[in-house]
Coordinates of C-alpha atoms in Angstrom, one line a residue:
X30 CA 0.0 0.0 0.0
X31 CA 1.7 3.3 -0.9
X32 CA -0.7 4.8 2.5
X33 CA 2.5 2.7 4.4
X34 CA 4.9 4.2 2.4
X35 CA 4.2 7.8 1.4
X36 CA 2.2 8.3 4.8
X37 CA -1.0 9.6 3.2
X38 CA -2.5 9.4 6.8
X39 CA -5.5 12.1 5.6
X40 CA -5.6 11.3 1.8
X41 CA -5.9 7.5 1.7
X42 CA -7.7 6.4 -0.6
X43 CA -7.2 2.2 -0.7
X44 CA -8.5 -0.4 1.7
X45 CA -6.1 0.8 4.8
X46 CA -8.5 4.0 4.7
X47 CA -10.3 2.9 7.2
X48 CA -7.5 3.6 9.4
X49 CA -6.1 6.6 7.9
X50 CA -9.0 8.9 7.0
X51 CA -12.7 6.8 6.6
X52 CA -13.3 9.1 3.9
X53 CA -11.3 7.9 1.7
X54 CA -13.4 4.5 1.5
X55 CA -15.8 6.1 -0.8
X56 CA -13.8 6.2 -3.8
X57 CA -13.3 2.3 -3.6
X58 CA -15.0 0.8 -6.9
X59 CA -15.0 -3.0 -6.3
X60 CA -15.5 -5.2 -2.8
X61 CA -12.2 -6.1 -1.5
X62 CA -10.6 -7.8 1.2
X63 CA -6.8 -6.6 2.3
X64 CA -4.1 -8.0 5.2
X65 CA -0.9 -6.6 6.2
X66 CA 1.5 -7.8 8.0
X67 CA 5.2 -6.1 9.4
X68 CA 8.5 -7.8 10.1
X69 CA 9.7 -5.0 13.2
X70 CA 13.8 -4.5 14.4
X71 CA 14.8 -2.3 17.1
X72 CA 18.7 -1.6 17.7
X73 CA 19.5 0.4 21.1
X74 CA 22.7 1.8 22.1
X75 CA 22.5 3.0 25.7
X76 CA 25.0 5.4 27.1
X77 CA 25.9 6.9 30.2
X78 CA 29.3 8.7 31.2
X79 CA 27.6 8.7 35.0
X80 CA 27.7 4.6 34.8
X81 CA 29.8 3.4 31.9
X82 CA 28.5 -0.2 32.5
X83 CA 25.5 1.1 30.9
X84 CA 26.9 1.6 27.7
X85 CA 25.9 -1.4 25.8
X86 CA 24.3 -2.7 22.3
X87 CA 20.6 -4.3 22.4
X88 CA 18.1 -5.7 19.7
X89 CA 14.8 -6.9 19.6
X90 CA 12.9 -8.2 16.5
X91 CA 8.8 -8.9 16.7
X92 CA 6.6 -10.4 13.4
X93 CA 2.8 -8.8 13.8
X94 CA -0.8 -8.9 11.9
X95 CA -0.6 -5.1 11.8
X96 CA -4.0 -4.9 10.0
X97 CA -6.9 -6.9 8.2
X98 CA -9.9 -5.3 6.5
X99 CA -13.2 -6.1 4.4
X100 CA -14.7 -3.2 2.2
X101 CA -18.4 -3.1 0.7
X102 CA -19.2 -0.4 -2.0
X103 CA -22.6 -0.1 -2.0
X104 CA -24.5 -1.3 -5.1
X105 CA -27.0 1.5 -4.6
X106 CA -26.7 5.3 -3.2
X107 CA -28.3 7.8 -1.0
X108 CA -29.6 10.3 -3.2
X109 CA -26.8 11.3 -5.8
X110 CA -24.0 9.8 -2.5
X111 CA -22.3 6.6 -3.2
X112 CA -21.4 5.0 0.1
X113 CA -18.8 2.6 1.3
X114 CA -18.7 0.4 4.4
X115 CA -15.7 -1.1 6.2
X116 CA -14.6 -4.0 9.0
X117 CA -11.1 -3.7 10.0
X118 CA -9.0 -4.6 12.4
X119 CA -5.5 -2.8 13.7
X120 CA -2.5 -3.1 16.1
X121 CA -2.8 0.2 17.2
X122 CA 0.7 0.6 19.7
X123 CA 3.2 -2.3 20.1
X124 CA 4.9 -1.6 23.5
X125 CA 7.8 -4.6 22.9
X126 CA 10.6 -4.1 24.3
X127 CA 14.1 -6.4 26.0
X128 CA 17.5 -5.5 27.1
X129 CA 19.3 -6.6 29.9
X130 CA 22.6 -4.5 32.1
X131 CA 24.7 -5.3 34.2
X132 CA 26.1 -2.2 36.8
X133 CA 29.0 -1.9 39.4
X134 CA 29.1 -0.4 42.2
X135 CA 31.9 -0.1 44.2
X136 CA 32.6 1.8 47.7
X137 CA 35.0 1.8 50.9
X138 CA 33.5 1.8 54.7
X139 CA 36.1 2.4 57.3
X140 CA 38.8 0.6 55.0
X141 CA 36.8 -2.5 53.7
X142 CA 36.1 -2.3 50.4
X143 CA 32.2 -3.0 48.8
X144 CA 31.8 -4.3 45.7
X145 CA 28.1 -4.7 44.0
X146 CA 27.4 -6.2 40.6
X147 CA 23.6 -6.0 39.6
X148 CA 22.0 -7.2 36.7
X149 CA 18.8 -6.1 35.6
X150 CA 16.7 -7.9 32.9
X151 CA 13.7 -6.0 31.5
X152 CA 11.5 -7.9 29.3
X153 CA 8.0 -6.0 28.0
X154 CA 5.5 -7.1 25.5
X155 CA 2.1 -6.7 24.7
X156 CA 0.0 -4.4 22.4
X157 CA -3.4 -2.5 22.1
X158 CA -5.7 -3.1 18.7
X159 CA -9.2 -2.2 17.6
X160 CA -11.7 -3.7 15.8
X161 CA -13.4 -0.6 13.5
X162 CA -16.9 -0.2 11.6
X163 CA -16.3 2.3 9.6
X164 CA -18.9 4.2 7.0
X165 CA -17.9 7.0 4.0
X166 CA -20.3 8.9 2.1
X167 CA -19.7 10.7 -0.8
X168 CA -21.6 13.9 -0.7
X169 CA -20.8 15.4 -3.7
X170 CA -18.7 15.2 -6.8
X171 CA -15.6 16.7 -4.5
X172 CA -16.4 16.1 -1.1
X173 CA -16.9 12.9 0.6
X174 CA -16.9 12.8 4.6
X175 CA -16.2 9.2 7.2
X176 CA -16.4 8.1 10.5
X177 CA -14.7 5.1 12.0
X178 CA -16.0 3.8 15.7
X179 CA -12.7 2.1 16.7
X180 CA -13.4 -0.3 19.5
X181 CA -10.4 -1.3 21.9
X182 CA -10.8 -5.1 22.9
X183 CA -9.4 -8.6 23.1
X184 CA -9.5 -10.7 20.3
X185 CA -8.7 -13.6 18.7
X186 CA -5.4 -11.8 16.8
X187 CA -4.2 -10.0 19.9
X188 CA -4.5 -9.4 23.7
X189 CA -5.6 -5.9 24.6
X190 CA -3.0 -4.9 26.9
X191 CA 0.9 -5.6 27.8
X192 CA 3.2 -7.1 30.7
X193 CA 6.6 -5.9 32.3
X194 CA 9.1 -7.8 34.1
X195 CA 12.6 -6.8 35.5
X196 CA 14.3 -9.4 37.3
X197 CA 17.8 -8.6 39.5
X198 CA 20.2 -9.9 40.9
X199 CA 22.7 -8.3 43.1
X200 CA 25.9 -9.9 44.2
X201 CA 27.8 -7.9 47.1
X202 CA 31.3 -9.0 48.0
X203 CA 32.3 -7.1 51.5
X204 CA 36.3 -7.3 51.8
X205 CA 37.3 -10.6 51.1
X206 CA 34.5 -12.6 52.8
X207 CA 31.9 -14.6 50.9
X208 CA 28.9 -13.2 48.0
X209 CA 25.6 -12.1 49.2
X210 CA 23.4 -12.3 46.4
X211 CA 19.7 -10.1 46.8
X212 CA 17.4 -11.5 43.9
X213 CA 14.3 -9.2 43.5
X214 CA 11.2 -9.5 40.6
X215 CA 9.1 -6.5 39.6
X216 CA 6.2 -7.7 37.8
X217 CA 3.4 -5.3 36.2
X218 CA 0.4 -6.7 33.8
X219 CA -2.2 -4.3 32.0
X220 CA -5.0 -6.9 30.9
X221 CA -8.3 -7.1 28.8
X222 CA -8.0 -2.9 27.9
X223 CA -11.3 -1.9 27.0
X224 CA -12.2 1.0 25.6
X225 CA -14.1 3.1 22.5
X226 CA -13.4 6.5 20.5
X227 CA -14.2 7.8 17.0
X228 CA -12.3 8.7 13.8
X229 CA -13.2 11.2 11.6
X230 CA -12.1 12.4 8.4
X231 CA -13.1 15.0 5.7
X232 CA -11.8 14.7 2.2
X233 CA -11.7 17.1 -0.3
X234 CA -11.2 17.4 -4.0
X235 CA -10.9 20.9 -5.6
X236 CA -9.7 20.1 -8.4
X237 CA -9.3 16.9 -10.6
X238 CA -5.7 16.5 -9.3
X239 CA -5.7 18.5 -6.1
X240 CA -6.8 16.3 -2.8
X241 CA -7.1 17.6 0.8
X242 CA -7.8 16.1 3.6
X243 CA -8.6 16.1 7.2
X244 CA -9.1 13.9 10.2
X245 CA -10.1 13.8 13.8
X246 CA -9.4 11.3 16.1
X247 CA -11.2 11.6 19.9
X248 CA -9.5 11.4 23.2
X249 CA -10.8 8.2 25.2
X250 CA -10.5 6.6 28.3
X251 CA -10.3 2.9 28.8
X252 CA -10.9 0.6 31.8
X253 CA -7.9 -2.0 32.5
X254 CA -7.5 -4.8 35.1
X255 CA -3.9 -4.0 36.8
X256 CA -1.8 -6.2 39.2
X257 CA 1.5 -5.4 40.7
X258 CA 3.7 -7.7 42.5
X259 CA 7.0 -7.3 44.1
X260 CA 9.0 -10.5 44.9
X261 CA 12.5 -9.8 46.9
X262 CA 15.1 -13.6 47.8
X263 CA 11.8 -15.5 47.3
X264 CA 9.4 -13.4 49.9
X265 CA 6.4 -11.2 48.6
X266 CA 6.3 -7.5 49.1
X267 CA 3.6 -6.3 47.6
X268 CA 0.7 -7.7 45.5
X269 CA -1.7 -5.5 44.0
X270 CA -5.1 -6.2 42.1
X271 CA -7.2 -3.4 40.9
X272 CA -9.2 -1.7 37.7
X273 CA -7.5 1.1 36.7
X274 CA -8.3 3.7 33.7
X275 CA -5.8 4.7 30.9
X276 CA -6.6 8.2 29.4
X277 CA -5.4 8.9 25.5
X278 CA -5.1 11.7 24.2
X279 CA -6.9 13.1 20.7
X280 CA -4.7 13.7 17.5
X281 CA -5.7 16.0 14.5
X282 CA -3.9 15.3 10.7
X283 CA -4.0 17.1 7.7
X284 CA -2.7 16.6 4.5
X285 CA -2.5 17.4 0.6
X286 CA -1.9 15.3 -2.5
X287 CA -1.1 16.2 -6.1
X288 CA -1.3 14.0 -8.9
X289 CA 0.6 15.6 -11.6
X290 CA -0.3 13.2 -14.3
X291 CA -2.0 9.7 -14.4
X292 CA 1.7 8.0 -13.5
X293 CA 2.7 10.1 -11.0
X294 CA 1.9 11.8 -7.4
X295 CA 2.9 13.5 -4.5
X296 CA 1.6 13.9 -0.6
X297 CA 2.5 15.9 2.3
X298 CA 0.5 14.9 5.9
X299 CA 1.1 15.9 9.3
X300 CA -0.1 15.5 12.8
X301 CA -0.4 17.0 16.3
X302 CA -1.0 14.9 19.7
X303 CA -1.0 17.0 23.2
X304 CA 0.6 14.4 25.7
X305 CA -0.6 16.0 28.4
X306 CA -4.0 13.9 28.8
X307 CA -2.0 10.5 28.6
X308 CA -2.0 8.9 32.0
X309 CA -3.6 6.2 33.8
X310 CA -5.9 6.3 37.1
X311 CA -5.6 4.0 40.0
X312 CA -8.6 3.1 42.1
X313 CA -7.3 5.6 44.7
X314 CA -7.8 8.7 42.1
X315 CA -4.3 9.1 42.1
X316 CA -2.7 10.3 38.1
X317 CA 0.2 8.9 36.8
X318 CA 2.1 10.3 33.5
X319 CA 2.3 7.3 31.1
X320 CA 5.2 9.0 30.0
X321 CA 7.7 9.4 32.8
X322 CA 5.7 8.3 35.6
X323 CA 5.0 11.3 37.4
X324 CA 1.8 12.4 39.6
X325 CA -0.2 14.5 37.0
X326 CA -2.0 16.4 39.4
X327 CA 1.2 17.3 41.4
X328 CA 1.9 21.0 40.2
X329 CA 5.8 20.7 41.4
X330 CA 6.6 17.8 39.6
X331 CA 4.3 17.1 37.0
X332 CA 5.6 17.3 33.6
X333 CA 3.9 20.0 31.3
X334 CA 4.9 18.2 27.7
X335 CA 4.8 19.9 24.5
X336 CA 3.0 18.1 21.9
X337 CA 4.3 16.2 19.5
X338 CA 4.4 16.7 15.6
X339 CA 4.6 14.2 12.8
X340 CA 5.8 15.1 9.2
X341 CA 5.7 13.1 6.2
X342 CA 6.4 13.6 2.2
X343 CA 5.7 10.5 -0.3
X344 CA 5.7 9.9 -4.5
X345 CA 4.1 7.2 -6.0
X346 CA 5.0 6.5 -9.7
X347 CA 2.7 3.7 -11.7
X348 CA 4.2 2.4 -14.7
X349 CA 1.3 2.3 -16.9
X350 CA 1.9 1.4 -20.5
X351 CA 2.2 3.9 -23.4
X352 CA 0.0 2.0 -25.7
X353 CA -3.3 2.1 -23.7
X354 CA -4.6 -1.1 -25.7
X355 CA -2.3 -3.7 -24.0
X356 CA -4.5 -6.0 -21.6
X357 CA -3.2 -4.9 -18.2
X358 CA -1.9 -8.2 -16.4
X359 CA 0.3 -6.6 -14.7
X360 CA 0.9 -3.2 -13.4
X361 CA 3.8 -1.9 -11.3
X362 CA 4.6 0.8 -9.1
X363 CA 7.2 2.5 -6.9
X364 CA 6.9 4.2 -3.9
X365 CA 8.9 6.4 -1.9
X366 CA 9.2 9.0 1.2
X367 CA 10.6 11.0 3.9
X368 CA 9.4 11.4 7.3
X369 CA 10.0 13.2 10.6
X370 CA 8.0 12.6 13.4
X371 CA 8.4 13.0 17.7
X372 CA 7.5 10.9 20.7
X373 CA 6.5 12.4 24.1
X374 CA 9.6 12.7 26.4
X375 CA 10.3 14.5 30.1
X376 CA 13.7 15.5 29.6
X377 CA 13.9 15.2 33.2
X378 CA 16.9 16.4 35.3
X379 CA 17.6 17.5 38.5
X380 CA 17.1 21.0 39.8
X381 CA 17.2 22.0 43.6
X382 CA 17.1 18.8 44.6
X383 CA 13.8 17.6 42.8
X384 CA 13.2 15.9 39.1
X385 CA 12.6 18.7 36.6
X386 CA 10.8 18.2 33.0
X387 CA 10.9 20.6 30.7
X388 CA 8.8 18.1 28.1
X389 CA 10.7 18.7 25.0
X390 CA 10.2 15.9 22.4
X391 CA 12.4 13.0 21.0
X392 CA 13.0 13.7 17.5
X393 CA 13.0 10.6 14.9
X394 CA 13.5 10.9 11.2
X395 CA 13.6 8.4 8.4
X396 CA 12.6 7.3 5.0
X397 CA 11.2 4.9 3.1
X398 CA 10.6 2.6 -0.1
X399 CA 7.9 0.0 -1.8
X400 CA 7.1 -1.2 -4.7
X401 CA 4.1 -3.2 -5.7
X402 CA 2.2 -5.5 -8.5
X403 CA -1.5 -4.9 -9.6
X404 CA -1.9 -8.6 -11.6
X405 CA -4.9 -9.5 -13.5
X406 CA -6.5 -6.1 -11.9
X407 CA -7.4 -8.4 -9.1
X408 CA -4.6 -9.1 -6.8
X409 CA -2.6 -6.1 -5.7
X410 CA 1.3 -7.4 -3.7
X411 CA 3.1 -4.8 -1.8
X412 CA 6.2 -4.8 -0.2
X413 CA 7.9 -1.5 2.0
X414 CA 10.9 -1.2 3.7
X415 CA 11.3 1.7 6.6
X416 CA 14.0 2.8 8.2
X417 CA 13.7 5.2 11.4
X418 CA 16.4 6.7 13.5
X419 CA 16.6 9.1 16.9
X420 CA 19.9 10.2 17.9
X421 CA 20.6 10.9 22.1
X422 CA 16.8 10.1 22.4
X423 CA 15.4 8.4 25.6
X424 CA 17.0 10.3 28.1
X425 CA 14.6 10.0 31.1
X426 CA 14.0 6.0 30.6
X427 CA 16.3 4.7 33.5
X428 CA 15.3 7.3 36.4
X429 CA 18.1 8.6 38.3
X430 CA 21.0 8.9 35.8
X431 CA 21.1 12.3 34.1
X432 CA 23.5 11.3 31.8
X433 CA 21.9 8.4 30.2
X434 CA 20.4 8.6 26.9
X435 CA 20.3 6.5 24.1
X436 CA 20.8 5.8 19.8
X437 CA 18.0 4.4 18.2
X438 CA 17.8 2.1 14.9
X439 CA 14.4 1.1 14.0
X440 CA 14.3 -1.6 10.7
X441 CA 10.7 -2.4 9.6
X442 CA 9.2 -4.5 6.7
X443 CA 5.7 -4.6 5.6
X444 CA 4.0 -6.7 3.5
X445 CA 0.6 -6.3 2.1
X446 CA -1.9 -8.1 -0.1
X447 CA -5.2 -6.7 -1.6
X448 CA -7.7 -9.1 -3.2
X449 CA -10.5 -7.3 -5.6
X450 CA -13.6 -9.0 -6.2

């Protein structure tokens, strides 16, 4: 789909619409059924010139169904409206993540010397997906208008929610006499996240080869079964079940395409999420920053975070034959683009004895390429390669050590296949 590649997050105008802009679905043609699926790598290089044992190299890699959807053009229309109707499903956030460190700490108490070696291994998975109705009309000739009701469960692809686990060890050696080793397991598990918001989307055609295009997506809050446990040399600490809420905040894109002939196009789309509304609610009331951590409703401390913006330029280029009287079997394109986008961040140090944030944004760029096959105008194959990157990003991940920050290398392949009927 050139929507993974060119980031036409307003304009789309193929079966992923239903994610990007629902109004986009109206100018579908033919019944179709579409599935993509992603191939994700994540390099991290952690640094630290507080704690040089934390410089080290770590990769993950995760396969995912990122998105299945059914389309139905109506066969009749409202008035002089042709209308389109939609079943999707999409991984909306995937929060894995694995790394493991190993720190030393050495001190000196009245001449004996302590020596502490602690390994931490962090190992996070999970995801949140929706399952999305979505309906397009086309009001007139250049405007068509869509809604999406995206709703947040379990399902048979995917568990709504994700799970944390650090386990450490600590071996202390006092002088010369024998190891004490402290073993301690931090366990956290979001479950069965359930929850419900809208997408809309406007979409506009001035002209034959100018497109514009809007959309909205609502801020929601979910309900989410919690538990908390604390294990430390085999005794438990703490064990805590309760329902929580997570709040998400809304996001608003916009966007413009120009086609500049039947072969060739360009799009521009950007986006704007306030990270402010992004915490999750224990039964107690109390707020915490899904961010950094940090008591939202705490004026000293609470992190006010600027929102975060998301750029993206694409081309398309269809190779369509010269001589329009050869039977189209196959039909190739290329697909290309560049991107910038941010993720929320604290940026928090320490001022006057007491965590400061001054909620400046982690900046990621990248590009990327596709190319796909339209055979027997039936089948449509895609294939997209991405690659992201974010330079001393990170910085407020491991709490208490100013210095750290990190390199990020994000490798992702997507495949796609879209079946016309």
């Amino acid at each position: 789909s050139c929507v993974a590649v060119a980031g036409l997050d307003a304009l789309a105008v193929d079966a992923v619409a239903a994610s990007r802009t629902p109004a986009g679905l109206v100018q579908l043609q033919r019944p179709e059924i579409s599935v993509v699926g992603a191939f994700n790598s994540v390099s991290e290089e952690f640094r630290s010139s507080d704690l040089p044992d934390l410089n080290s190299d770590h990769n993950d890699r995760s396969i995912e169904l990122n998105f299945l959807s059914v389309v139905y053009p109506l066969p009749v229309s409202l008035g002089t409206s042709n209308i389109s109707l939609s079943l999707s499903y999409q991984r909306k956030f995937d929060f894995s993540r694995a790394f493991d460190v190993a720190l030393t700490n050495m001190s000196d108490i009245n001449g004996t010397p302590i020596n502490t070696i602690t390994t931490h291994d962090f190992d996070q998975s999970g995801g949140f997906a929706t399952i999305s109705p979505s309906i397009a009309f086309e009001l007139t000739e250049k405007l068509s208008i869509g809604a999406s009701f995206n709703i947040w469960r379990s399902t048979f692809f995917s568990e709504n929610g994700w799970e944390k686990e650090v386990n450490s060890v600590a071996t202390t050696t006092i002088g010369t006499g024998e190891p004490q080793i402290t073993t301690q397991t931090s366990f956290e598990k979001y479950d069965d996240f359930e929850a419900e918001n809208y997408t809309i989307g406007v979409l506009w055609r001035p002209t034959p080869k100018l497109s514009l295009g809007i959309r909205y997506d609502t801020g929601f809050t979910g309900d989410v079964d919690f538990q908390g446990r604390l294990i430390r040399n085999g005794m438990e600490l703490a064990n805590i079940r309760e329902d929580r809420e997570i709040r998400f905040p809304p996001t608003i894109s916009w966007g413009a395409s120009y086609r500049f002939s039947d072969r060739f196009m360009m799009a521009l789309d950007m986006s704007r999420t306030d990270w402010d509304d992004f915490y999750v609610e224990s039964e107690a009331g109390q707020k915490f920053s899904l961010v950094d951590g940090t008591d939202v409703d705490d004026p000293d401390i609470a992190t006010d975070y600027d929102p975060t913006m998301t750029v993206r330029l694409g081309g398309e280029y269809v190779f369509i034959p010269k001589n329009t009287g050869v039977e189209l079997n196959r039909l190739w394109s290329v697909r290309g683009g560049l991107f910038f986008d941010q993720e929320p961040a604290s940026g928090r140090s320490i001022a006057a004895g007491r965590p400061i944030g001054d909620g400046k944004p982690d900046n990621f760029y990248g590009f990327a390429a596709g190319v796909g096959l339209l055979a027997f105008q039936r089948f449509n194959f895609d294939v997209a390669y991405q690659f992201r990157y974010g330079n001393d990003v990170n910085s407020d991940f491991i709490t208490g050590v100013e210095s750290f920050s990190e390199d990020v290398i994000q490798h992702r392949l997507v495949f796609s296949t879209v079946i016309y009927f």
